[in-house]
Coordinates of N, CA, C and O in Angstrom, one line a residue:
X1 N -3.6 33.8 -53.4 CA -2.9 34.0 -52.2 C -3.0 35.4 -51.6 O -2.7 36.3 -52.3
X2 N -3.5 35.5 -50.4 CA -3.6 36.8 -49.8 C -2.4 37.2 -49.0 O -1.8 36.4 -48.3
X3 N -1.9 38.4 -49.3 CA -0.7 38.8 -48.6 C -1.0 39.8 -47.5 O -2.0 40.6 -47.6
X4 N -0.2 39.8 -46.5 CA -0.3 40.8 -45.4 C 0.9 41.8 -45.6 O 1.9 41.4 -46.1
X5 N 0.7 43.0 -45.1 CA 1.9 43.9 -45.2 C 2.2 44.6 -43.9 O 1.3 44.7 -43.0
X6 N 3.5 44.9 -43.8 CA 4.0 45.6 -42.6 C 5.2 46.4 -43.1 O 5.7 46.1 -44.2
X7 N 5.5 47.5 -42.4 CA 6.6 48.3 -42.9 C 7.7 48.4 -41.8 O 7.3 48.4 -40.6
X8 N 8.9 48.4 -42.2 CA 10.1 48.5 -41.3 C 11.0 49.6 -41.7 O 11.3 49.8 -42.8
X9 N 11.5 50.3 -40.6 CA 12.5 51.3 -40.8 C 13.6 51.1 -39.7 O 13.3 50.6 -38.6
X10 N 14.8 51.4 -40.0 CA 15.8 51.2 -39.0 C 17.2 51.6 -39.5 O 18.0 52.3 -38.8
X11 N 17.6 51.2 -40.6 CA 18.8 51.5 -41.2 C 18.6 51.9 -42.7 O 17.5 52.2 -43.1
X12 N 19.7 51.8 -43.4 CA 19.6 52.1 -44.8 C 18.6 51.2 -45.5 O 18.5 50.0 -45.3
X13 N 17.7 51.8 -46.3 CA 16.7 51.0 -47.0 C 17.2 50.0 -48.0 O 16.6 49.0 -48.3
X14 N 18.4 50.2 -48.5 CA 19.1 49.2 -49.3 C 19.3 47.9 -48.5 O 19.1 46.8 -49.0
X15 N 19.8 48.1 -47.3 CA 20.1 46.9 -46.4 C 18.8 46.2 -46.0 O 18.6 45.0 -46.1
X16 N 17.8 47.0 -45.6 CA 16.5 46.5 -45.1 C 15.8 45.8 -46.3 O 15.3 44.7 -46.1
X17 N 15.8 46.3 -47.4 CA 15.2 45.7 -48.6 C 15.9 44.3 -48.9 O 15.2 43.3 -49.0
X18 N 17.2 44.3 -48.9 CA 17.9 43.1 -49.2 C 17.6 42.0 -48.2 O 17.4 40.8 -48.5
X19 N 17.6 42.3 -46.9 CA 17.3 41.4 -45.8 C 15.9 40.7 -46.1 O 15.8 39.5 -46.1
X20 N 14.9 41.5 -46.3 CA 13.6 40.9 -46.4 C 13.4 40.2 -47.8 O 12.6 39.3 -47.8
X21 N 14.0 40.7 -48.8 CA 13.9 40.0 -50.1 C 14.4 38.6 -50.1 O 14.1 37.8 -50.9
X22 N 15.3 38.2 -49.2 CA 15.9 36.9 -49.1 C 15.0 35.9 -48.4 O 15.3 34.7 -48.4
X23 N 13.9 36.3 -47.7 CA 13.1 35.5 -46.9 C 12.0 34.7 -47.6 O 11.3 35.3 -48.4
X24 N 11.9 33.4 -47.3 CA 10.8 32.6 -47.8 C 9.5 33.2 -47.2 O 9.4 33.5 -46.0
X25 N 8.5 33.4 -48.1 CA 7.2 33.9 -47.7 C 7.1 35.4 -47.9 O 6.0 35.9 -47.9
X26 N 8.2 36.1 -48.1 CA 8.1 37.5 -48.5 C 8.0 37.6 -50.0 O 8.9 37.1 -50.7
X27 N 6.9 38.1 -50.5 CA 6.6 38.1 -51.9 C 7.0 39.4 -52.6 O 7.2 39.4 -53.8
X28 N 7.0 40.5 -51.8 CA 7.4 41.8 -52.4 C 7.9 42.7 -51.3 O 7.4 42.7 -50.2
X29 N 8.9 43.5 -51.7 CA 9.5 44.5 -50.8 C 9.5 45.8 -51.6 O 10.1 45.9 -52.6
X30 N 8.8 46.8 -51.0 CA 8.8 48.2 -51.6 C 9.8 49.0 -50.8 O 9.7 49.2 -49.6
X31 N 10.8 49.6 -51.5 CA 11.8 50.4 -50.8 C 11.5 51.9 -51.0 O 11.2 52.3 -52.1
X32 N 11.7 52.7 -49.9 CA 11.5 54.1 -50.1 C 11.6 54.8 -48.7 O 12.4 54.5 -47.9
X33 N 10.6 55.7 -48.5 CA 10.5 56.4 -47.3 C 9.1 56.3 -46.7 O 8.1 56.4 -47.5
X34 N 9.0 56.2 -45.4 CA 7.7 56.1 -44.8 C 7.5 57.2 -43.8 O 8.5 57.6 -43.1
X35 N 6.3 57.6 -43.6 CA 5.9 58.6 -42.6 C 4.9 58.1 -41.7 O 4.1 57.2 -42.0
X36 N 4.8 58.7 -40.5 CA 3.8 58.3 -39.5 C 3.0 59.6 -39.1 O 2.7 60.4 -40.0
X37 N 2.8 59.8 -37.9 CA 2.0 61.0 -37.4 C 2.9 61.8 -36.4 O 3.9 61.3 -35.9
X38 N 2.4 63.0 -36.1 CA 2.9 63.9 -35.1 C 4.4 64.0 -35.3 O 4.9 64.4 -36.3
X39 N 5.2 63.8 -34.2 CA 6.7 64.0 -34.3 C 7.4 63.0 -35.3 O 8.5 63.2 -35.6
X40 N 6.7 62.0 -35.7 CA 7.2 61.1 -36.7 C 6.6 61.2 -38.1 O 6.6 60.3 -38.9
X41 N 6.1 62.4 -38.4 CA 5.4 62.7 -39.7 C 6.4 62.9 -40.8 O 6.0 62.9 -42.0
X42 N 7.7 63.2 -40.5 CA 8.7 63.3 -41.6 C 9.0 61.9 -42.2 O 8.8 60.9 -41.5
X43 N 9.4 61.9 -43.4 CA 9.7 60.7 -44.1 C 11.0 60.2 -43.7 O 12.0 60.9 -43.5
X44 N 11.2 58.9 -43.4 CA 12.4 58.2 -43.0 C 12.6 56.9 -43.8 O 11.6 56.3 -44.3
X45 N 13.8 56.6 -44.1 CA 14.1 55.4 -44.9 C 13.4 54.1 -44.3 O 13.5 53.9 -43.1
X46 N 12.7 53.4 -45.2 CA 12.0 52.2 -44.8 C 11.6 51.3 -45.9 O 11.8 51.7 -47.1
X47 N 11.0 50.2 -45.6 CA 10.5 49.3 -46.6 C 9.1 48.8 -46.2 O 8.8 48.8 -45.0
X48 N 8.2 48.5 -47.2 CA 7.0 47.9 -47.0 C 7.2 46.4 -47.4 O 7.6 46.2 -48.5
X49 N 6.9 45.5 -46.5 CA 7.1 44.1 -46.8 C 5.7 43.4 -46.9 O 4.9 43.5 -46.0
X50 N 5.5 42.8 -48.1 CA 4.3 42.0 -48.4 C 4.6 40.6 -48.2 O 5.5 40.1 -48.9
X51 N 3.9 39.9 -47.3 CA 4.3 38.5 -47.0 C 3.1 37.6 -46.8 O 2.0 38.0 -46.6
X52 N 3.4 36.3 -47.0 CA 2.4 35.3 -46.9 C 2.5 34.7 -45.5 O 3.4 34.1 -45.1
X53 N 1.5 35.0 -44.7 CA 1.4 34.6 -43.2 C 1.5 33.1 -43.1 O 1.9 32.6 -42.0
X54 N 1.2 32.3 -44.1 CA 1.2 30.9 -44.0 C 2.7 30.4 -44.2 O 3.0 29.2 -43.8
X55 N 3.6 31.2 -44.6 CA 5.0 30.8 -44.9 C 5.9 31.5 -43.9 O 7.0 31.0 -43.6
X56 N 5.6 32.7 -43.4 CA 6.4 33.4 -42.4 C 5.5 34.2 -41.5 O 4.6 34.9 -42.1
X57 N 5.8 34.2 -40.3 CA 4.9 34.9 -39.4 C 5.4 36.3 -39.0 O 6.6 36.6 -39.2
X58 N 4.6 37.1 -38.5 CA 4.9 38.5 -38.1 C 6.0 38.5 -37.0 O 7.0 39.3 -37.1
X59 N 6.0 37.6 -36.1 CA 7.0 37.6 -35.0 C 8.4 37.3 -35.6 O 9.4 38.0 -35.3
X60 N 8.5 36.4 -36.6 CA 9.8 36.1 -37.2 C 10.3 37.4 -38.0 O 11.5 37.7 -37.9
X61 N 9.4 38.0 -38.7 CA 9.8 39.2 -39.4 C 10.3 40.3 -38.5 O 11.3 41.0 -38.7
X62 N 9.6 40.5 -37.4 CA 10.0 41.5 -36.4 C 11.3 41.2 -35.8 O 12.2 42.0 -35.6
X63 N 11.5 39.9 -35.4 CA 12.8 39.5 -34.8 C 13.9 39.7 -35.7 O 15.0 40.2 -35.4
X64 N 13.7 39.3 -37.0 CA 14.8 39.6 -38.0 C 15.1 41.1 -38.1 O 16.2 41.5 -38.2
X65 N 14.1 41.9 -38.2 CA 14.2 43.3 -38.3 C 15.1 43.8 -37.1 O 16.0 44.6 -37.2
X66 N 14.7 43.4 -35.9 CA 15.4 43.9 -34.7 C 16.8 43.5 -34.6 O 17.7 44.2 -34.1
X67 N 17.1 42.3 -35.2 CA 18.5 41.8 -35.1 C 19.4 42.2 -36.3 O 20.6 42.0 -36.3
X68 N 18.8 42.9 -37.3 CA 19.6 43.3 -38.5 C 19.7 44.8 -38.6 O 20.2 45.3 -39.7
X69 N 19.4 45.5 -37.6 CA 19.7 46.9 -37.5 C 20.0 47.3 -36.1 O 19.8 46.5 -35.2
X70 N 20.4 48.5 -35.8 CA 20.7 48.9 -34.4 C 19.4 49.3 -33.7 O 19.2 50.4 -33.4
X71 N 18.7 48.3 -33.3 CA 17.4 48.5 -32.7 C 17.5 48.9 -31.2 O 16.5 49.2 -30.6
X72 N 18.7 48.9 -30.6 CA 18.9 49.4 -29.2 C 19.7 50.6 -29.2 O 20.1 51.1 -28.1
X73 N 20.0 51.2 -30.3 CA 20.9 52.4 -30.3 C 20.1 53.6 -30.8 O 19.6 53.7 -32.0
X74 N 20.1 54.7 -30.0 CA 19.4 55.9 -30.4 C 20.5 56.9 -30.9 O 20.8 57.9 -30.3
X75 N 21.1 56.6 -32.1 CA 22.2 57.4 -32.6 C 21.7 58.6 -33.3 O 20.5 58.9 -33.5
X76 N 22.7 59.4 -33.8 CA 22.4 60.8 -34.3 C 21.7 60.7 -35.7 O 21.1 61.8 -36.1
X77 N 21.6 59.6 -36.4 CA 21.0 59.5 -37.7 C 19.5 59.0 -37.6 O 19.0 58.7 -38.6
X78 N 18.9 59.0 -36.4 CA 17.6 58.5 -36.3 C 16.5 59.2 -37.1 O 15.5 58.6 -37.4
X79 N 16.7 60.5 -37.4 CA 15.7 61.1 -38.2 C 15.7 60.6 -39.6 O 14.6 60.4 -40.2
X80 N 16.8 60.2 -40.2 CA 16.9 59.6 -41.5 C 16.6 58.1 -41.4 O 16.0 57.5 -42.3
X81 N 17.1 57.4 -40.3 CA 16.9 56.0 -40.1 C 16.1 55.7 -38.9 O 16.6 55.2 -37.9
X82 N 14.8 56.1 -38.9 CA 14.0 55.8 -37.7 C 13.8 54.3 -37.5 O 13.5 53.6 -38.4
X83 N 14.1 53.9 -36.3 CA 13.9 52.5 -35.9 C 12.4 52.3 -35.6 O 11.9 52.7 -34.5
X84 N 11.7 51.6 -36.5 CA 10.3 51.5 -36.3 C 9.7 50.3 -37.0 O 10.2 49.8 -38.0
X85 N 8.5 49.8 -36.5 CA 7.7 48.9 -37.2 C 6.4 49.7 -37.4 O 5.8 50.2 -36.4
X86 N 6.0 49.8 -38.6 CA 4.8 50.6 -38.9 C 3.6 49.6 -39.2 O 3.7 48.7 -39.9
X87 N 2.5 49.9 -38.5 CA 1.3 49.0 -38.6 C 0.2 49.6 -39.5 O 0.2 50.8 -39.7
X88 N -0.6 48.8 -40.0 CA -1.7 49.1 -40.9 C -3.1 48.9 -40.3 O -4.1 49.3 -40.9
X89 N -3.1 48.4 -39.0 CA -4.4 48.2 -38.4 C -4.2 48.2 -36.8 O -3.1 47.9 -36.4
X90 N -5.2 48.4 -36.1 CA -5.1 48.4 -34.6 C -4.7 47.0 -34.2 O -3.9 46.8 -33.3
X91 N -5.3 45.9 -34.8 CA -5.0 44.6 -34.5 C -3.5 44.3 -34.7 O -2.8 43.7 -33.8
X92 N -3.0 44.8 -35.8 CA -1.5 44.6 -36.1 C -0.7 45.4 -35.0 O 0.3 44.8 -34.5
X93 N -1.1 46.5 -34.6 CA -0.4 47.3 -33.6 C -0.3 46.5 -32.3 O 0.7 46.4 -31.7
X94 N -1.5 46.0 -31.9 CA -1.5 45.2 -30.7 C -0.5 44.0 -30.7 O 0.2 43.7 -29.8
X95 N -0.5 43.3 -31.9 CA 0.4 42.2 -32.1 C 1.8 42.6 -32.0 O 2.7 41.9 -31.4
X96 N 2.2 43.7 -32.7 CA 3.6 44.2 -32.7 C 4.0 44.5 -31.3 O 5.1 44.1 -30.9
X97 N 3.2 45.2 -30.5 CA 3.6 45.5 -29.1 C 3.9 44.3 -28.3 O 4.9 44.3 -27.5
X98 N 3.0 43.3 -28.4 CA 3.2 42.0 -27.7 C 4.5 41.3 -28.1 O 5.3 40.8 -27.3
X99 N 4.7 41.3 -29.4 CA 5.9 40.6 -30.0 C 7.2 41.3 -29.5 O 8.2 40.6 -29.1
X100 N 7.3 42.6 -29.6 CA 8.5 43.4 -29.2 C 8.7 43.2 -27.7 O 9.9 43.0 -27.3
X101 N 7.7 43.2 -26.9 CA 7.8 42.9 -25.4 C 8.4 41.6 -25.2 O 9.3 41.4 -24.4
X102 N 7.9 40.6 -25.9 CA 8.4 39.2 -25.8 C 9.9 39.1 -26.2 O 10.7 38.5 -25.5
X103 N 10.2 39.7 -27.3 CA 11.6 39.7 -27.9 C 12.6 40.5 -27.0 O 13.8 40.2 -27.0
X104 N 12.1 41.5 -26.3 CA 13.0 42.3 -25.4 C 13.8 41.4 -24.5 O 14.9 41.7 -24.1
X105 N 13.2 40.3 -24.1 CA 13.9 39.3 -23.1 C 15.2 38.8 -23.7 O 16.1 38.5 -22.9
X106 N 15.3 38.8 -25.0 CA 16.6 38.3 -25.6 C 17.6 39.4 -25.9 O 18.7 39.1 -26.4
X107 N 17.3 40.6 -25.5 CA 18.3 41.7 -25.7 C 18.8 42.2 -24.4 O 18.1 42.3 -23.4
X108 N 20.1 42.5 -24.4 CA 20.7 43.0 -23.2 C 20.3 44.5 -22.9 O 20.1 44.9 -21.8
X109 N 20.2 45.3 -24.0 CA 19.8 46.7 -23.9 C 18.3 46.9 -24.3 O 17.8 46.0 -25.0
X110 N 17.8 48.0 -23.9 CA 16.4 48.3 -24.2 C 16.2 48.5 -25.7 O 17.0 49.2 -26.4
X111 N 15.2 47.8 -26.3 CA 14.8 48.1 -27.7 C 14.2 49.4 -27.8 O 13.3 49.7 -27.1
X112 N 14.7 50.3 -28.7 CA 14.2 51.6 -28.9 C 13.3 51.7 -30.1 O 12.7 52.8 -30.4
X113 N 13.1 50.6 -30.8 CA 12.3 50.6 -32.0 C 10.8 51.0 -31.7 O 10.3 50.4 -30.7
X114 N 10.3 51.9 -32.4 CA 8.9 52.4 -32.1 C 7.9 51.6 -32.9 O 8.2 51.1 -34.0
X115 N 6.7 51.5 -32.4 CA 5.6 51.0 -33.1 C 4.7 52.2 -33.5 O 4.2 52.9 -32.7
X116 N 4.7 52.4 -34.9 CA 4.1 53.6 -35.4 C 3.0 53.3 -36.4 O 3.1 52.4 -37.2
X117 N 2.0 54.2 -36.5 CA 1.0 54.2 -37.5 C 1.5 54.5 -38.9 O 2.2 55.5 -39.0
X118 N 1.3 53.7 -39.8 CA 1.7 54.0 -41.2 C 0.8 55.0 -41.8 O -0.4 54.9 -41.8
X119 N 1.4 56.1 -42.3 CA 0.6 57.2 -42.9 C 0.9 57.4 -44.4 O 0.0 57.7 -45.2
X120 N 2.2 57.3 -44.8 CA 2.5 57.6 -46.2 C 3.8 56.9 -46.6 O 4.6 56.5 -45.8
X121 N 3.9 56.8 -47.9 CA 5.1 56.1 -48.5 C 5.5 56.9 -49.8 O 4.6 57.3 -50.6
X122 N 6.8 57.0 -50.0 CA 7.3 57.5 -51.2 C 8.4 56.5 -51.7 O 9.3 56.3 -50.9
X123 N 8.2 56.0 -52.8 CA 9.1 55.0 -53.4 C 10.4 55.6 -53.8 O 10.5 56.8 -54.2
X124 N 11.5 54.8 -53.6 CA 12.8 55.3 -54.1 C 12.7 55.3 -55.6 O 11.9 54.6 -56.2
X125 N 13.7 56.0 -56.2 CA 13.7 56.1 -57.7 C 14.1 54.7 -58.2 O 14.7 53.9 -57.5
X126 N 13.8 54.4 -59.4 CA 14.0 53.1 -60.1 C 15.5 52.7 -59.9 O 15.8 51.5 -59.7
X127 N 16.4 53.6 -60.0 CA 17.9 53.2 -60.0 C 18.3 52.6 -58.6 O 19.3 51.9 -58.6
X128 N 17.5 52.9 -57.6 CA 17.8 52.3 -56.3 C 17.0 51.2 -55.9 O 17.2 50.5 -54.8
X129 N 15.9 50.8 -56.6 CA 15.1 49.7 -56.4 C 15.9 48.4 -56.6 O 16.8 48.3 -57.5
X130 N 15.7 47.4 -55.7 CA 16.4 46.1 -55.8 C 17.9 46.4 -55.9 O 18.6 45.7 -56.6
X131 N 18.4 47.3 -55.0 CA 19.8 47.7 -55.1 C 20.8 46.6 -54.9 O 21.7 46.5 -55.7
X132 N 20.6 45.7 -54.0 CA 21.5 44.7 -53.7 C 21.5 43.7 -54.9 O 22.6 43.2 -55.3
X133 N 20.4 43.3 -55.4 CA 20.3 42.3 -56.5 C 21.1 42.9 -57.7 O 21.7 42.1 -58.5
X134 N 21.0 44.2 -57.9 CA 21.6 44.8 -59.1 C 23.1 45.1 -58.9 O 23.9 45.2 -59.8
X135 N 23.5 45.2 -57.6 CA 24.9 45.6 -57.3 C 25.6 44.8 -56.2 O 26.2 45.3 -55.3
X136 N 25.5 43.5 -56.2 CA 26.0 42.7 -55.1 C 27.6 42.8 -54.9 O 28.0 42.6 -53.8
X137 N 28.3 43.3 -55.9 CA 29.7 43.4 -55.8 C 30.2 44.8 -55.4 O 31.4 45.0 -55.3
X138 N 29.3 45.7 -55.3 CA 29.7 47.1 -54.9 C 30.2 47.0 -53.4 O 29.7 46.2 -52.6
X139 N 31.2 47.9 -53.1 CA 31.7 47.9 -51.8 C 30.6 48.0 -50.7 O 30.7 47.4 -49.6
X140 N 29.7 48.9 -50.9 CA 28.6 49.1 -49.9 C 27.9 47.7 -49.6 O 27.7 47.4 -48.4
X141 N 27.6 47.0 -50.6 CA 26.9 45.7 -50.5 C 27.7 44.7 -49.8 O 27.3 44.0 -48.9
X142 N 29.0 44.6 -50.2 CA 29.9 43.7 -49.6 C 30.1 44.0 -48.1 O 30.2 43.1 -47.2
X143 N 30.3 45.3 -47.8 CA 30.6 45.7 -46.4 C 29.4 45.7 -45.4 O 29.6 45.5 -44.2
X144 N 28.2 46.1 -45.9 CA 27.1 46.3 -45.0 C 26.0 45.3 -45.2 O 25.3 44.9 -44.2
X145 N 25.7 44.9 -46.4 CA 24.6 43.9 -46.6 C 25.0 42.5 -46.5 O 24.3 41.7 -45.8
X146 N 26.1 42.1 -47.1 CA 26.6 40.7 -47.0 C 26.6 40.2 -45.5 O 26.2 39.1 -45.3
X147 N 27.2 41.0 -44.6 CA 27.2 40.5 -43.2 C 25.8 40.2 -42.6 O 25.6 39.2 -41.9
X148 N 24.8 41.0 -43.0 CA 23.4 40.8 -42.6 C 22.9 39.5 -43.2 O 22.2 38.7 -42.5
X149 N 23.2 39.3 -44.4 CA 22.7 38.1 -45.1 C 23.4 36.8 -44.6 O 22.7 35.8 -44.4
X150 N 24.6 36.9 -44.3 CA 25.3 35.8 -43.6 C 24.8 35.5 -42.3 O 24.6 34.3 -41.9
X151 N 24.4 36.5 -41.5 CA 23.7 36.4 -40.2 C 22.4 35.6 -40.4 O 22.1 34.7 -39.6
X152 N 21.6 36.0 -41.4 CA 20.4 35.3 -41.7 C 20.6 33.8 -42.0 O 19.9 33.0 -41.5
X153 N 21.6 33.5 -42.8 CA 21.9 32.2 -43.2 C 22.2 31.3 -41.9 O 21.8 30.2 -41.8
X154 N 23.0 31.9 -41.0 CA 23.4 31.3 -39.8 C 22.2 31.1 -38.8 O 22.0 30.0 -38.2
X155 N 21.5 32.2 -38.5 CA 20.5 32.2 -37.5 C 19.0 31.9 -37.9 O 18.2 31.5 -37.1
X156 N 18.7 32.0 -39.2 CA 17.4 31.8 -39.7 C 17.4 31.0 -41.0 O 16.6 31.3 -41.9
X157 N 18.2 30.0 -41.1 CA 18.4 29.3 -42.3 C 17.2 28.7 -42.9 O 17.0 28.6 -44.1
X158 N 16.2 28.3 -42.0 CA 15.0 27.7 -42.5 C 14.0 28.8 -43.1 O 13.0 28.4 -43.7
X159 N 14.4 30.0 -42.9 CA 13.5 31.1 -43.5 C 14.2 31.8 -44.7 O 13.6 32.6 -45.3
X160 N 15.4 31.4 -45.0 CA 16.1 32.0 -46.1 C 15.9 31.3 -47.4 O 16.1 30.0 -47.5
X161 N 15.6 32.0 -48.5 CA 15.6 31.4 -49.8 C 17.0 31.3 -50.3 O 17.6 32.3 -50.7
X162 N 17.5 30.1 -50.3 CA 18.9 29.8 -50.6 C 19.3 30.3 -52.0 O 20.4 30.7 -52.2
X163 N 18.4 30.2 -53.0 CA 18.6 30.7 -54.3 C 19.1 32.2 -54.3 O 19.8 32.6 -55.2
X164 N 18.5 32.9 -53.4 CA 18.8 34.4 -53.3 C 20.1 34.7 -52.6 O 20.5 35.9 -52.6
X165 N 20.8 33.7 -52.0 CA 22.0 34.0 -51.3 C 23.2 33.1 -51.7 O 24.2 33.1 -51.1
X166 N 23.0 32.2 -52.7 CA 24.0 31.3 -53.2 C 25.3 32.0 -53.5 O 26.4 31.4 -53.4
X167 N 25.3 33.2 -54.0 CA 26.4 33.9 -54.5 C 27.4 34.4 -53.3 O 28.5 34.9 -53.6
X168 N 26.9 34.2 -52.1 CA 27.7 34.8 -51.0 C 29.0 34.0 -50.7 O 29.8 34.6 -50.0
X169 N 29.1 32.8 -51.2 CA 30.4 32.1 -51.0 C 30.7 31.9 -49.5 O 31.8 32.2 -49.0
X170 N 29.7 31.6 -48.7 CA 29.9 31.5 -47.3 C 30.4 30.1 -46.8 O 30.2 29.1 -47.5
X171 N 31.2 30.1 -45.8 CA 31.7 28.9 -45.2 C 31.2 28.9 -43.7 O 31.8 29.4 -42.8
X172 N 30.0 28.5 -43.6 CA 29.3 28.5 -42.3 C 29.3 27.1 -41.7 O 29.1 26.2 -42.3

């Protein structure tokens, strides 16, 4: 099985990692910091998502990313939490730009998420890898990650691996 990869940044990488780990077709999520070029060459919290294009498409991944972080808000923490989709090829860049333009129609405010060239990655330390799976009852997880996962169950139920979210005790 050949996997495709894409990188996403926007909010806390614990949240972003947990969101993508629950999706059918996502085979691996690497959590850490990603850099791009020029004014975006500093490292910012992000994940690399390895996925099976036959099970989940790039448009669905980007839509989920835009809907699970503040993709229309240029807040003061953007240097740490850069809102971006990082591409690995020119073809992927072209696809991302078209997809974001199409998805913009569903947003009231302008999407500020950047399409950036992937240049570097630094993995989080082992203690922070798979943070949500290791700590689902921690207050951070309950307050910030669970609402995102409940949103996925409601809006993208056909894309969610139910085994990975059974513990949420949702009444949807």
